Each structure stands twice: as structure tokens, then as C-alpha cells.
Amino acid sequence: MRNYFLRRLLYLIPILIGVNVLTFLLFFVVNTPDDVARMQLGAKHVTEEAVVNWKQTHGYDKPLWFNDKAQGLAKWTDTLFVSKSLSLFQFKFGVSNRGRSISREIFERMGPSLALAIPALLLAMLVNVSLALTMVFFRGSWFDRVMVVVCIMMMSISGLFYIIAGQYWIGKVLKLVPLSGYLGGWDSFRFLMLPVLLALISSLGPNVRWYRTILLEESGKGYMRTAFAKGLSPMQVYARHLLRNGLIPIITRVVALIPLLFLGSLLLESFFGIPGLGSFIIDAIGQQDFEIVRSMVFLGTLLYLVGLMLTDLAYVWADPRIRLE
Amino acid sequence: MVVLWTDALLWLIVLGVGLAWAVSQRRAVKARWRAVFASPQAICAFIIMIIYLALGLMDSIHFKHHKDPDQPAQVVSLLDKATGYLNEQMELTYSEPLALTSFSESMQIDPRTQKPVWQKSRLHYINADIGDVATRNQHIGKAALAALVVGFVLLAGFWLGSRALAFRRNPGVSQCATRVQWVWWWSLTFMAVFITFVAILAQDFHVLGTDQVGLDVLYKVVKSVRTALIIGLVTTLMILPFALFLGCSAGYFGGWIDDVVQYVYTTISAIPSVLLIAAMVLSLQVYMAAHPEGFGSMVEQADIRLLFLCAVLGLTSWTTLCRMLRGETLKLRELEFVQSARALGSSSWRIIVRHIMPNVMHLVLIALVLDFSQLILFEAVLSYIGVGVDPTTLSWGTLINSARMELAREPVVWWPLLSAFVSMLGLVLAVNVFAESVREAFDPHGHTGSES
């Protein structure tokens, strides 16, 4: 098992290099450092001097791929590509256009982001799976049919509408929770309640339907009939046999949702003014801050890949037949 | 005639799909489609989709139009022409749906006393003979009546037409119309009544009110349809060759080709798609700002951005389909008919094109129909974040984005948001319902899995 994870870790390296090359192409080749410097300095009539100066202070003053002036191996290593990539791999994200350290900013914003994303993910999984299980239990009844229709309706509505409507009704008209903002510690509960609820609601449609299909397929299998024939109560059969066997696809689904979590956080954080990573990205896009976006792409990819590795662990836990070799 | 890139692509796709449909001779496929169109909800969904498509296609024929001989020509679409004066900005600011006066009060000069008074101003679009609410309601009633008459004539026409056809084919036997026929007729009639009603009303009123700068909301909503269709369809066109070609060859050839394809799609799908899209669109925005000379007029610039957004969406979403096709090809490769084709000396490409691709097409179809609605929803979110369509392009995303601040106003301006909501729900729901029927008909395991 340890060997397996070592190999998986090694496999991360080429993928991260690929991601790095891609972002490098986007932010340094499509838009040359000169363009970026001019954009950041504002006006179109910037002196050549100012451009050179900006490039120097931001470490953009090396050639892209190949350095003529250097000696020996340094011809290839003393370049913008190598220096920018190495700093990413060492988690030195540099400074944003506003002059703040990106690493520090990420570190500060991690807390609020996780405080929103983790409860949202867990609550959504719990509610979605229980609803789907109930629908499978009552399959073919009017409850099941109505719920399927409701699911299709709900998945046809943009997540933006849930957020706008929720913020309007619960925050503005009923005044149950603060409209937006954030405080650390236990106070955060008041501010996070509504976003977490909205994350849950917007996840209902597609997920419940998907879990229902999976669990329905499982429920037609032979072991279910055996369990009933043994005389187990329906509750036991559904909770202990069906759910246990459905765990593998459920775990796969949850991991597949992690990138979507980014999207959800992006929207929720910006609507509710939560100072997390999502609103960080939105601000960076608004300010056209390449350095931040590049760092976040790298970090996001890393998080997702680590999430994939954790799935493997979860598979072993969920299904003892699986051996990681 | 002005042909924008996205216009050409949209028409190309629609004509291509239509042509493929017309020349397709495969019996099994036709039978599956017949199964799709046996279900009432699929028929309704299909008709709604066709209406949206017609609006989008009308909006994709552009030409130059001289409104004023003194001013430079504007690029307008057939839809702009058809909507008449609706697209002209006639009001000053907000007005409620079907209202006669503006939403809020403003300073006016009273024509009789010549003194300034604080009152709601009359809308310029409304005819002078519609003086009060009672006359307006009369107008609405007349429009409803006219629409109902149209509907009745249409329904009677369908019924008589089918009678006459049945009689000519088989004079002796009297045949009842089937249930499916009635579903077609009723849903077509219902849609015709609805469209006639709205079209008649739109001649006299702002049916969905006006927005902050006095533009008709109905016009904005209808114009957004084209953007959504382009996002959905052109992106599909971008996905398809990559996924089909790379997926099938990776699965069929194996070896280093498989390794390379797998590496590429693993890398791309490892980046959370929002971040990748944000990075790419941001990069293009800055590039276009730095090199404005290469992109022509405002309309063309917005068009290029829309096209690029489709390309980016395609680039981030081909991986799922590619992975699926690779897996399916791996299975198909070992089957007898492929083995025997190989034994008979068919070339690899011939086997892929003639034997493997037709057998994965149902997966492609299901995936594409399902992706379509996802893409439309995604566009709204991306436009909200600021990496979607050009801010000057009308789309549901830009509509929602401008409408959401209006909920914070006092009194609440609700109609732009509600209009965007309903029109978007209409298309996405129709596509989702249709996708459901397509999946049931084309998925070989559908009968065993879902309803047992």
C-alpha cells in the first residue's frame, strides 16, 4: 500500500508539470511580459523605462525558454519558465499586483473557505443519499415519481437563482440571517448558515437523481433478495446491505464533485462576502492579476489530485475486497 | 449580408444535423428515434426546443442596415427587423410589465399649467388611444381572443388534414387519430396560441417591462437565446472531433498513443474547470486589449469572444467523453465483428470509422444532449464571474448579472430577473426532459436498470 501511494505521488509530478506548462503558455507566451507590464502600469503611453523597471521588480526580466547570455546548463535553467515553475513547486507564490504575499493571503483565506465548503459537502452528501434511499425504498410510488420530476425541475434551474432568491427571501425579506459578511470563530455560524443551506439546495437536483439510479440498480441484485429472504427487516436491508454496497459509486461521485465545490464556493463567497479563496479568485479575475490566477490553478489542481488519492483510501475502507497494489 | 463566425457555425451545425437525419438509413437508429417521439413529454420538449432554435437561427442572419443616411450602418439581425420598434430604446427607465406609465416618479412639465410636477411619466411606446387601465385590459382581452381563434383554426386544420390524408390513403376504413398525433397537435396549438398572444401584445406594450435604461426586457430575453444556443451547440462541435478521434484511437491502438492521450486528458481534467476557463478567458481578454487592431468592429470583437468561449468550454469538457469512448472502444476491440474485420484485412482506420464509431454513437449522442443543458447553465455562472461572454453580448448570464442588483432596490424591480429565470428554465428544462427520453431510448441497459 505504501508503495502504491509512492507511485501515485510520483505520477502527480508529470501532471503538475503539464498544468504548469499550460498556465505558462497562457500567461507568459500568449501575453508577453511586455504586454503584462503595460497593462499593469495602466495607460498605453508608458515609457520603455517603466516597463523594464516593472519587469525587473516582478522577476519577469529573463527570456522565456532559452537564455543566450548565460553559460552552459544555465542557458536552459536561467529562464523565466524554470524560475517561475520552480517557485510554484516550492509553494512560493510571489506577490500579487497589489503587493501582498499570495501565500499569506491563501493561508488567511483557507479557513473561511473550508468552513463553508466542508459542511456544505458533508450535509449535501448526507441529505442527498438519504433522500435517494427513501425514493428507492418507495420506488414506483407517487412519492418517487413526483420526486423525480422535482429533481429534473431543480437541475434545470441555474445555481445563481437559488442564491439570489435565497439571499432575497431569507436575508432581506425575512431578515433571519445577516445579508453578507463574515466574522471568525463561533460567530461564523450565523454567516455560514444560509450559504451552506443554499449549497445543499442547489446540489439536490442532479445528485439525488444520480444516487437514486445507482441505488436502484443495486437494489435489483441478488443479495438484496437473499437478505429479505433471511427475514431481515427492510430497514436493516436498506441501511446495512444496500447502502454498504452503494458506497463505492457514492464515494466516486463525491470526489467528482470536488472541482464543482470550487465553483459553488466561488459564487457563494462572492454573493455573501465571505473572505475565502473563491472571492480571492473572483477579485483576481476582476483585477486581471495573472500571478494569483496562476497560483490558484496550480493549487486547485494539487488539491484535486490529492482528493483523488484519498478516494483510493476510501475505496479500501468501503470495500475490503479492494487491494491497492 | 454580414456573416459572423458564430452565425456560420450555428447554421452549419443545424444544417449538418438535419442532413444527417435525412440521409441516415440505419433502421435500428430510426426505430430508436421513433421510440423517443412516442413519449408525450419528449414531443412537448422537442417543440419548445424547435421554437428556441428558430429564434436563435433568425437572430443569426445579420446584415447591414442604414437607419439614418448620415450615420454609419449598423449590423442588425433578421430578428431585430422582425421585432420592429421593440429594439429601439424609447423609454427612459424601468416600467413594469404591460404598464402604461414608468415605474417611478420623475419631474415632468404639466402641459396645461406649465408647472413642474412630480409624477409617473407616460411610456412613449404605448399608443395614445390606450388611455387607462380598462382600455389596456380590453386590448389584452382582444389579443387573447385572437390567439385562441388562431389556435382553434390550427387544431381544426390538423384534424381535418389528417382526416383527408387518411381518407385518401385508405378510403374505406375510418381511422381515429392516435394519441401521439393528438399530443403533437395540442402542443403545437398551445405554442402557437402563446406566441400569437405575446406577439400581438408586443405590438402595443412592453410585455415584460423595461430595464434600467429603458430597453424592452422581452427583446433582451429573446436576444439571449442565440447566445445560449451557440454556447450549447458550437461547443459541442468543438468537443466532438477531439473526443471521438482521440478516444477511439487511444482505445483501439493502445501503446504509446493511449499513453499520450491519457496523459493529456488526465492533465486537463485535473485542473478544476472553472479555474482553467478563468485562466484562458483572462488571458484572451488581456491579449485582445493589447492588440485591438486585429479584431475589427465591436460586434466582431464580441463575436470572437463568444467563439473563443465555446472553444475554451470545449477544451475543458471533451475529457469526460473521451475517457468514456476510450473505455468503450477497449471493449469493442475484442469483439468478434472487429476481430473478423481485422482478419479480413481491413485497415485500422477503416475499422475505427466503419465498425467502432457507429457502435459508440449512442454514447456520444446521450453525452452531448446532457452536456447541452449543463453548458447553458454554466454560461450564466461564467458571465457572472466575469469570464463569460462579452459584456455587450446579451445573454442570460449578463441579464441575471444586471438584474440581481435590482432586487436590492426599494420598491423591488423583479421583472428582469423573473423573465431571465423563466426563459432560461424553459429551454434547459425542455432539453433535460428530451435528454431523458433520448437516454431511455438509446441506452441499451435502460430497460434493465431503471424501472425494474
PDB file of N, CA and C in Angstrom, chain A residues 170-254:
ATOM      1  N   ILE A 170     -34.618  35.023   2.502  1.00  0.00           N
ATOM      2  CA  ILE A 170     -34.232  34.738   3.882  1.00  0.00           C
ATOM      3  C   ILE A 170     -33.442  35.896   4.476  1.00  0.00           C
ATOM      4  N   GLY A 171     -32.603  36.511   3.653  1.00  0.00           N
ATOM      5  CA  GLY A 171     -31.768  37.584   4.177  1.00  0.00           C
ATOM      6  C   GLY A 171     -32.469  38.918   4.200  1.00  0.00           C
ATOM      7  N   LYS A 172     -33.158  39.243   3.105  1.00  0.00           N
ATOM      8  CA  LYS A 172     -33.679  40.614   3.016  1.00  0.00           C
ATOM      9  C   LYS A 172     -35.111  40.732   3.524  1.00  0.00           C
ATOM     10  N   VAL A 173     -35.989  39.825   3.085  1.00  0.00           N
ATOM     11  CA  VAL A 173     -37.404  39.972   3.461  1.00  0.00           C
ATOM     12  C   VAL A 173     -37.639  39.463   4.877  1.00  0.00           C
ATOM     13  N   LEU A 174     -37.168  38.223   5.170  1.00  0.00           N
ATOM     14  CA  LEU A 174     -37.430  37.647   6.490  1.00  0.00           C
ATOM     15  C   LEU A 174     -36.401  38.090   7.524  1.00  0.00           C
ATOM     16  N   LYS A 175     -35.252  38.547   7.065  1.00  0.00           N
ATOM     17  CA  LYS A 175     -34.180  39.049   7.958  1.00  0.00           C
ATOM     18  C   LYS A 175     -33.762  38.014   9.013  1.00  0.00           C
ATOM     19  N   LEU A 176     -33.695  36.736   8.606  1.00  0.00           N
ATOM     20  CA  LEU A 176     -33.329  35.686   9.566  1.00  0.00           C
ATOM     21  C   LEU A 176     -31.824  35.645   9.806  1.00  0.00           C
ATOM     22  N   VAL A 177     -31.057  35.941   8.764  1.00  0.00           N
ATOM     23  CA  VAL A 177     -29.592  35.896   8.907  1.00  0.00           C
ATOM     24  C   VAL A 177     -29.035  37.188   8.315  1.00  0.00           C
ATOM     25  N   PRO A 178     -27.797  37.500   8.675  1.00  0.00           N
ATOM     26  CA  PRO A 178     -27.196  38.697   8.073  1.00  0.00           C
ATOM     27  C   PRO A 178     -27.075  38.539   6.554  1.00  0.00           C
ATOM     28  N   LEU A 179     -27.230  39.629   5.832  1.00  0.00           N
ATOM     29  CA  LEU A 179     -27.209  39.576   4.367  1.00  0.00           C
ATOM     30  C   LEU A 179     -25.875  39.087   3.831  1.00  0.00           C
ATOM     31  N   SER A 180     -24.803  39.645   4.344  1.00  0.00           N
ATOM     32  CA  SER A 180     -23.493  39.186   3.890  1.00  0.00           C
ATOM     33  C   SER A 180     -22.463  39.611   4.926  1.00  0.00           C
ATOM     34  N   GLY A 181     -21.245  39.136   4.726  1.00  0.00           N
ATOM     35  CA  GLY A 181     -20.184  39.476   5.665  1.00  0.00           C
ATOM     36  C   GLY A 181     -19.663  38.234   6.357  1.00  0.00           C
ATOM     37  N   TYR A 182     -18.679  38.400   7.214  1.00  0.00           N
ATOM     38  CA  TYR A 182     -18.079  37.242   7.865  1.00  0.00           C
ATOM     39  C   TYR A 182     -17.382  37.665   9.138  1.00  0.00           C
ATOM     40  N   LEU A 183     -17.501  36.833  10.168  1.00  0.00           N
ATOM     41  CA  LEU A 183     -16.720  37.017  11.382  1.00  0.00           C
ATOM     42  C   LEU A 183     -16.109  35.675  11.727  1.00  0.00           C
ATOM     43  N   GLY A 184     -14.904  35.698  12.309  1.00  0.00           N
ATOM     44  CA  GLY A 184     -14.245  34.437  12.645  1.00  0.00           C
ATOM     45  C   GLY A 184     -14.882  33.771  13.852  1.00  0.00           C
ATOM     46  N   GLY A 185     -14.388  32.571  14.181  1.00  0.00           N
ATOM     47  CA  GLY A 185     -14.813  31.888  15.392  1.00  0.00           C
ATOM     48  C   GLY A 185     -16.255  31.409  15.322  1.00  0.00           C
ATOM     49  N   TRP A 186     -16.920  31.381  16.487  1.00  0.00           N
ATOM     50  CA  TRP A 186     -18.273  30.833  16.537  1.00  0.00           C
ATOM     51  C   TRP A 186     -19.284  31.731  15.842  1.00  0.00           C
ATOM     52  N   ASP A 187     -18.938  33.025  15.731  1.00  0.00           N
ATOM     53  CA  ASP A 187     -19.841  33.944  15.045  1.00  0.00           C
ATOM     54  C   ASP A 187     -20.064  33.538  13.592  1.00  0.00           C
ATOM     55  N   SER A 188     -19.080  32.821  13.045  1.00  0.00           N
ATOM     56  CA  SER A 188     -19.168  32.485  11.621  1.00  0.00           C
ATOM     57  C   SER A 188     -20.412  31.654  11.330  1.00  0.00           C
ATOM     58  N   PHE A 189     -20.925  30.974  12.359  1.00  0.00           N
ATOM     59  CA  PHE A 189     -22.091  30.125  12.155  1.00  0.00           C
ATOM     60  C   PHE A 189     -23.259  30.901  11.553  1.00  0.00           C
ATOM     61  N   ARG A 190     -23.512  32.091  12.113  1.00  0.00           N
ATOM     62  CA  ARG A 190     -24.621  32.902  11.633  1.00  0.00           C
ATOM     63  C   ARG A 190     -24.455  33.242  10.149  1.00  0.00           C
ATOM     64  N   PHE A 191     -23.200  33.516   9.772  1.00  0.00           N
ATOM     65  CA  PHE A 191     -22.957  33.961   8.406  1.00  0.00           C
ATOM     66  C   PHE A 191     -22.932  32.796   7.418  1.00  0.00           C
ATOM     67  N   LEU A 192     -22.596  31.610   7.929  1.00  0.00           N
ATOM     68  CA  LEU A 192     -22.423  30.481   7.016  1.00  0.00           C
ATOM     69  C   LEU A 192     -23.698  29.662   6.837  1.00  0.00           C
ATOM     70  N   MET A 193     -24.665  29.854   7.748  1.00  0.00           N
ATOM     71  CA  MET A 193     -25.870  29.030   7.715  1.00  0.00           C
ATOM     72  C   MET A 193     -26.549  29.055   6.347  1.00  0.00           C
ATOM     73  N   LEU A 194     -26.820  30.269   5.888  1.00  0.00           N
ATOM     74  CA  LEU A 194     -27.545  30.412   4.623  1.00  0.00           C
ATOM     75  C   LEU A 194     -26.729  29.904   3.431  1.00  0.00           C
ATOM     76  N   PRO A 195     -25.453  30.283   3.304  1.00  0.00           N
ATOM     77  CA  PRO A 195     -24.687  29.730   2.177  1.00  0.00           C
ATOM     78  C   PRO A 195     -24.659  28.205   2.150  1.00  0.00           C
ATOM     79  N   VAL A 196     -24.507  27.589   3.325  1.00  0.00           N
ATOM     80  CA  VAL A 196     -24.459  26.120   3.352  1.00  0.00           C
ATOM     81  C   VAL A 196     -25.807  25.553   2.912  1.00  0.00           C
ATOM     82  N   LEU A 197     -26.882  26.166   3.399  1.00  0.00           N
ATOM     83  CA  LEU A 197     -28.221  25.714   3.019  1.00  0.00           C
ATOM     84  C   LEU A 197     -28.415  25.830   1.504  1.00  0.00           C
ATOM     85  N   LEU A 198     -27.963  26.940   0.931  1.00  0.00           N
ATOM     86  CA  LEU A 198     -28.137  27.145  -0.499  1.00  0.00           C
ATOM     87  C   LEU A 198     -27.286  26.166  -1.300  1.00  0.00           C
ATOM     88  N   ALA A 199     -26.083  25.885  -0.782  1.00  0.00           N
ATOM     89  CA  ALA A 199     -25.239  24.893  -1.455  1.00  0.00           C
ATOM     90  C   ALA A 199     -25.957  23.551  -1.483  1.00  0.00           C
ATOM     91  N   LEU A 200     -26.619  23.234  -0.350  1.00  0.00           N
ATOM     92  CA  LEU A 200     -27.370  21.979  -0.271  1.00  0.00           C
ATOM     93  C   LEU A 200     -28.495  21.973  -1.298  1.00  0.00           C
ATOM     94  N   ILE A 201     -29.265  23.057  -1.354  1.00  0.00           N
ATOM     95  CA  ILE A 201     -30.430  23.084  -2.241  1.00  0.00           C
ATOM     96  C   ILE A 201     -29.998  22.968  -3.699  1.00  0.00           C
ATOM     97  N   SER A 202     -28.935  23.683  -4.066  1.00  0.00           N
ATOM     98  CA  SER A 202     -28.567  23.623  -5.483  1.00  0.00           C
ATOM     99  C   SER A 202     -27.934  22.290  -5.842  1.00  0.00           C
ATOM    100  N   SER A 203     -27.505  21.517  -4.841  1.00  0.00           N
ATOM    101  CA  SER A 203     -26.934  20.207  -5.173  1.00  0.00           C
ATOM    102  C   SER A 203     -28.014  19.129  -5.261  1.00  0.00           C
ATOM    103  N   LEU A 204     -29.226  19.437  -4.757  1.00  0.00           N
ATOM    104  CA  LEU A 204     -30.251  18.397  -4.654  1.00  0.00           C
ATOM    105  C   LEU A 204     -30.576  17.742  -5.999  1.00  0.00           C
ATOM    106  N   GLY A 205     -30.967  18.581  -6.983  1.00  0.00           N
ATOM    107  CA  GLY A 205     -31.497  18.054  -8.235  1.00  0.00           C
ATOM    108  C   GLY A 205     -30.650  16.971  -8.875  1.00  0.00           C
ATOM    109  N   PRO A 206     -29.472  17.329  -9.383  1.00  0.00           N
ATOM    110  CA  PRO A 206     -28.683  16.333 -10.109  1.00  0.00           C
ATOM    111  C   PRO A 206     -28.246  15.167  -9.223  1.00  0.00           C
ATOM    112  N   ASN A 207     -27.876  15.461  -7.954  1.00  0.00           N
ATOM    113  CA  ASN A 207     -27.291  14.406  -7.134  1.00  0.00           C
ATOM    114  C   ASN A 207     -28.300  13.366  -6.693  1.00  0.00           C
ATOM    115  N   VAL A 208     -29.460  13.823  -6.224  1.00  0.00           N
ATOM    116  CA  VAL A 208     -30.457  12.855  -5.753  1.00  0.00           C
ATOM    117  C   VAL A 208     -30.822  11.898  -6.884  1.00  0.00           C
ATOM    118  N   ARG A 209     -30.951  12.475  -8.095  1.00  0.00           N
ATOM    119  CA  ARG A 209     -31.334  11.638  -9.221  1.00  0.00           C
ATOM    120  C   ARG A 209     -30.247  10.608  -9.533  1.00  0.00           C
ATOM    121  N   TRP A 210     -29.013  11.072  -9.435  1.00  0.00           N
ATOM    122  CA  TRP A 210     -27.900  10.170  -9.743  1.00  0.00           C
ATOM    123  C   TRP A 210     -27.806   9.052  -8.718  1.00  0.00           C
ATOM    124  N   TYR A 211     -27.894   9.425  -7.417  1.00  0.00           N
ATOM    125  CA  TYR A 211     -27.820   8.406  -6.359  1.00  0.00           C
ATOM    126  C   TYR A 211     -28.987   7.428  -6.481  1.00  0.00           C
ATOM    127  N   ARG A 212     -30.140   7.954  -6.853  1.00  0.00           N
ATOM    128  CA  ARG A 212     -31.308   7.091  -6.988  1.00  0.00           C
ATOM    129  C   ARG A 212     -31.055   6.028  -8.057  1.00  0.00           C
ATOM    130  N   THR A 213     -30.518   6.449  -9.223  1.00  0.00           N
ATOM    131  CA  THR A 213     -30.243   5.492 -10.284  1.00  0.00           C
ATOM    132  C   THR A 213     -29.299   4.409  -9.804  1.00  0.00           C
ATOM    133  N   ILE A 214     -28.232   4.835  -9.110  1.00  0.00           N
ATOM    134  CA  ILE A 214     -27.236   3.868  -8.638  1.00  0.00           C
ATOM    135  C   ILE A 214     -27.864   2.892  -7.636  1.00  0.00           C
ATOM    136  N   LEU A 215     -28.572   3.448  -6.655  1.00  0.00           N
ATOM    137  CA  LEU A 215     -29.123   2.597  -5.603  1.00  0.00           C
ATOM    138  C   LEU A 215     -30.216   1.686  -6.160  1.00  0.00           C
ATOM    139  N   LEU A 216     -30.939   2.197  -7.165  1.00  0.00           N
ATOM    140  CA  LEU A 216     -31.989   1.383  -7.781  1.00  0.00           C
ATOM    141  C   LEU A 216     -31.364   0.174  -8.470  1.00  0.00           C
ATOM    142  N   GLU A 217     -30.234   0.421  -9.129  1.00  0.00           N
ATOM    143  CA  GLU A 217     -29.565  -0.670  -9.826  1.00  0.00           C
ATOM    144  C   GLU A 217     -29.082  -1.712  -8.814  1.00  0.00           C
ATOM    145  N   GLU A 218     -28.513  -1.224  -7.691  1.00  0.00           N
ATOM    146  CA  GLU A 218     -28.051  -2.143  -6.643  1.00  0.00           C
ATOM    147  C   GLU A 218     -29.220  -2.947  -6.082  1.00  0.00           C
ATOM    148  N   SER A 219     -30.365  -2.261  -5.903  1.00  0.00           N
ATOM    149  CA  SER A 219     -31.472  -2.910  -5.189  1.00  0.00           C
ATOM    150  C   SER A 219     -32.076  -4.053  -5.992  1.00  0.00           C
ATOM    151  N   GLY A 220     -31.735  -4.148  -7.305  1.00  0.00           N
ATOM    152  CA  GLY A 220     -32.253  -5.268  -8.078  1.00  0.00           C
ATOM    153  C   GLY A 220     -31.366  -6.491  -7.991  1.00  0.00           C
ATOM    154  N   LYS A 221     -30.271  -6.420  -7.244  1.00  0.00           N
ATOM    155  CA  LYS A 221     -29.305  -7.515  -7.259  1.00  0.00           C
ATOM    156  C   LYS A 221     -29.698  -8.646  -6.306  1.00  0.00           C
ATOM    157  N   GLY A 222     -29.045  -9.762  -6.492  1.00  0.00           N
ATOM    158  CA  GLY A 222     -29.429 -10.971  -5.779  1.00  0.00           C
ATOM    159  C   GLY A 222     -29.291 -10.889  -4.280  1.00  0.00           C
ATOM    160  N   TYR A 223     -28.225 -10.209  -3.788  1.00  0.00           N
ATOM    161  CA  TYR A 223     -28.013 -10.218  -2.338  1.00  0.00           C
ATOM    162  C   TYR A 223     -29.160  -9.536  -1.600  1.00  0.00           C
ATOM    163  N   MET A 224     -29.844  -8.613  -2.302  1.00  0.00           N
ATOM    164  CA  MET A 224     -30.970  -7.943  -1.658  1.00  0.00           C
ATOM    165  C   MET A 224     -32.089  -8.952  -1.403  1.00  0.00           C
ATOM    166  N   ARG A 225     -32.335  -9.785  -2.423  1.00  0.00           N
ATOM    167  CA  ARG A 225     -33.394 -10.784  -2.287  1.00  0.00           C
ATOM    168  C   ARG A 225     -33.030 -11.749  -1.159  1.00  0.00           C
ATOM    169  N   THR A 226     -31.753 -12.153  -1.140  1.00  0.00           N
ATOM    170  CA  THR A 226     -31.303 -13.053  -0.084  1.00  0.00           C
ATOM    171  C   THR A 226     -31.538 -12.438   1.287  1.00  0.00           C
ATOM    172  N   ALA A 227     -31.185 -11.164   1.414  1.00  0.00           N
ATOM    173  CA  ALA A 227     -31.324 -10.511   2.713  1.00  0.00           C
ATOM    174  C   ALA A 227     -32.785 -10.477   3.146  1.00  0.00           C
ATOM    175  N   PHE A 228     -33.666 -10.195   2.196  1.00  0.00           N
ATOM    176  CA  PHE A 228     -35.090 -10.206   2.535  1.00  0.00           C
ATOM    177  C   PHE A 228     -35.547 -11.607   2.903  1.00  0.00           C
ATOM    178  N   ALA A 229     -35.037 -12.601   2.146  1.00  0.00           N
ATOM    179  CA  ALA A 229     -35.450 -13.986   2.376  1.00  0.00           C
ATOM    180  C   ALA A 229     -35.005 -14.477   3.747  1.00  0.00           C
ATOM    181  N   LYS A 230     -33.850 -13.919   4.222  1.00  0.00           N
ATOM    182  CA  LYS A 230     -33.393 -14.294   5.553  1.00  0.00           C
ATOM    183  C   LYS A 230     -34.336 -13.796   6.629  1.00  0.00           C
ATOM    184  N   GLY A 231     -35.216 -12.859   6.257  1.00  0.00           N
ATOM    185  CA  GLY A 231     -36.170 -12.328   7.224  1.00  0.00           C
ATOM    186  C   GLY A 231     -35.718 -11.052   7.891  1.00  0.00           C
ATOM    187  N   LEU A 232     -34.702 -10.388   7.302  1.00  0.00           N
ATOM    188  CA  LEU A 232     -34.282  -9.115   7.875  1.00  0.00           C
ATOM    189  C   LEU A 232     -35.359  -8.067   7.630  1.00  0.00           C
ATOM    190  N   SER A 233     -35.415  -7.097   8.518  1.00  0.00           N
ATOM    191  CA  SER A 233     -36.396  -6.028   8.321  1.00  0.00           C
ATOM    192  C   SER A 233     -35.915  -5.127   7.185  1.00  0.00           C
ATOM    193  N   PRO A 234     -36.863  -4.480   6.495  1.00  0.00           N
ATOM    194  CA  PRO A 234     -36.477  -3.601   5.382  1.00  0.00           C
ATOM    195  C   PRO A 234     -35.441  -2.566   5.795  1.00  0.00           C
ATOM    196  N   MET A 235     -35.576  -2.011   7.011  1.00  0.00           N
ATOM    197  CA  MET A 235     -34.616  -1.011   7.462  1.00  0.00           C
ATOM    198  C   MET A 235     -33.208  -1.591   7.450  1.00  0.00           C
ATOM    199  N   GLN A 236     -33.082  -2.810   7.988  1.00  0.00           N
ATOM    200  CA  GLN A 236     -31.758  -3.441   8.044  1.00  0.00           C
ATOM    201  C   GLN A 236     -31.210  -3.675   6.644  1.00  0.00           C
ATOM    202  N   VAL A 237     -32.096  -4.166   5.763  1.00  0.00           N
ATOM    203  CA  VAL A 237     -31.636  -4.482   4.412  1.00  0.00           C
ATOM    204  C   VAL A 237     -31.131  -3.224   3.732  1.00  0.00           C
ATOM    205  N   TYR A 238     -31.927  -2.146   3.833  1.00  0.00           N
ATOM    206  CA  TYR A 238     -31.550  -0.928   3.111  1.00  0.00           C
ATOM    207  C   TYR A 238     -30.332  -0.255   3.712  1.00  0.00           C
ATOM    208  N   ALA A 239     -30.304  -0.166   5.052  1.00  0.00           N
ATOM    209  CA  ALA A 239     -29.208   0.568   5.671  1.00  0.00           C
ATOM    210  C   ALA A 239     -27.912  -0.239   5.643  1.00  0.00           C
ATOM    211  N   ARG A 240     -27.999  -1.545   5.923  1.00  0.00           N
ATOM    212  CA  ARG A 240     -26.764  -2.317   6.093  1.00  0.00           C
ATOM    213  C   ARG A 240     -26.282  -2.947   4.807  1.00  0.00           C
ATOM    214  N   HIS A 241     -27.217  -3.395   3.954  1.00  0.00           N
ATOM    215  CA  HIS A 241     -26.776  -4.079   2.741  1.00  0.00           C
ATOM    216  C   HIS A 241     -26.696  -3.151   1.548  1.00  0.00           C
ATOM    217  N   LEU A 242     -27.783  -2.454   1.275  1.00  0.00           N
ATOM    218  CA  LEU A 242     -27.832  -1.619   0.070  1.00  0.00           C
ATOM    219  C   LEU A 242     -26.841  -0.465   0.175  1.00  0.00           C
ATOM    220  N   LEU A 243     -26.891   0.238   1.291  1.00  0.00           N
ATOM    221  CA  LEU A 243     -26.045   1.414   1.429  1.00  0.00           C
ATOM    222  C   LEU A 243     -24.577   1.027   1.400  1.00  0.00           C
ATOM    223  N   ARG A 244     -24.261  -0.073   2.076  1.00  0.00           N
ATOM    224  CA  ARG A 244     -22.873  -0.517   2.130  1.00  0.00           C
ATOM    225  C   ARG A 244     -22.349  -0.821   0.734  1.00  0.00           C
ATOM    226  N   ASN A 245     -23.163  -1.479  -0.076  1.00  0.00           N
ATOM    227  CA  ASN A 245     -22.709  -1.828  -1.421  1.00  0.00           C
ATOM    228  C   ASN A 245     -22.720  -0.642  -2.365  1.00  0.00           C
ATOM    229  N   GLY A 246     -23.551   0.350  -2.036  1.00  0.00           N
ATOM    230  CA  GLY A 246     -23.589   1.529  -2.896  1.00  0.00           C
ATOM    231  C   GLY A 246     -22.497   2.532  -2.578  1.00  0.00           C
ATOM    232  N   LEU A 247     -21.695   2.239  -1.537  1.00  0.00           N
ATOM    233  CA  LEU A 247     -20.715   3.231  -1.086  1.00  0.00           C
ATOM    234  C   LEU A 247     -19.684   3.604  -2.157  1.00  0.00           C
ATOM    235  N   ILE A 248     -19.247   2.601  -2.924  1.00  0.00           N
ATOM    236  CA  ILE A 248     -18.179   2.870  -3.897  1.00  0.00           C
ATOM    237  C   ILE A 248     -18.615   3.929  -4.917  1.00  0.00           C
ATOM    238  N   PRO A 249     -19.751   3.741  -5.586  1.00  0.00           N
ATOM    239  CA  PRO A 249     -20.159   4.818  -6.503  1.00  0.00           C
ATOM    240  C   PRO A 249     -20.433   6.136  -5.794  1.00  0.00           C
ATOM    241  N   ILE A 250     -20.900   6.074  -4.548  1.00  0.00           N
ATOM    242  CA  ILE A 250     -21.161   7.333  -3.834  1.00  0.00           C
ATOM    243  C   ILE A 250     -19.852   8.079  -3.599  1.00  0.00           C
ATOM    244  N   ILE A 251     -18.834   7.346  -3.172  1.00  0.00           N
ATOM    245  CA  ILE A 251     -17.535   7.993  -2.940  1.00  0.00           C
ATOM    246  C   ILE A 251     -17.005   8.588  -4.237  1.00  0.00           C
ATOM    247  N   THR A 252     -17.117   7.816  -5.325  1.00  0.00           N
ATOM    248  CA  THR A 252     -16.635   8.314  -6.609  1.00  0.00           C
ATOM    249  C   THR A 252     -17.331   9.623  -6.961  1.00  0.00           C
ATOM    250  N   ARG A 253     -18.643   9.650  -6.729  1.00  0.00           N
ATOM    251  CA  ARG A 253     -19.412  10.845  -7.052  1.00  0.00           C
ATOM    252  C   ARG A 253     -18.940  12.034  -6.220  1.00  0.00           C
ATOM    253  N   VAL A 254     -18.752  11.801  -4.940  1.00  0.00           N
ATOM    254  CA  VAL A 254     -18.369  12.909  -4.060  1.00  0.00           C
ATOM    255  C   VAL A 254     -17.040  13.498  -4.505  1.00  0.00           C
TER     256      VAL A 254
END
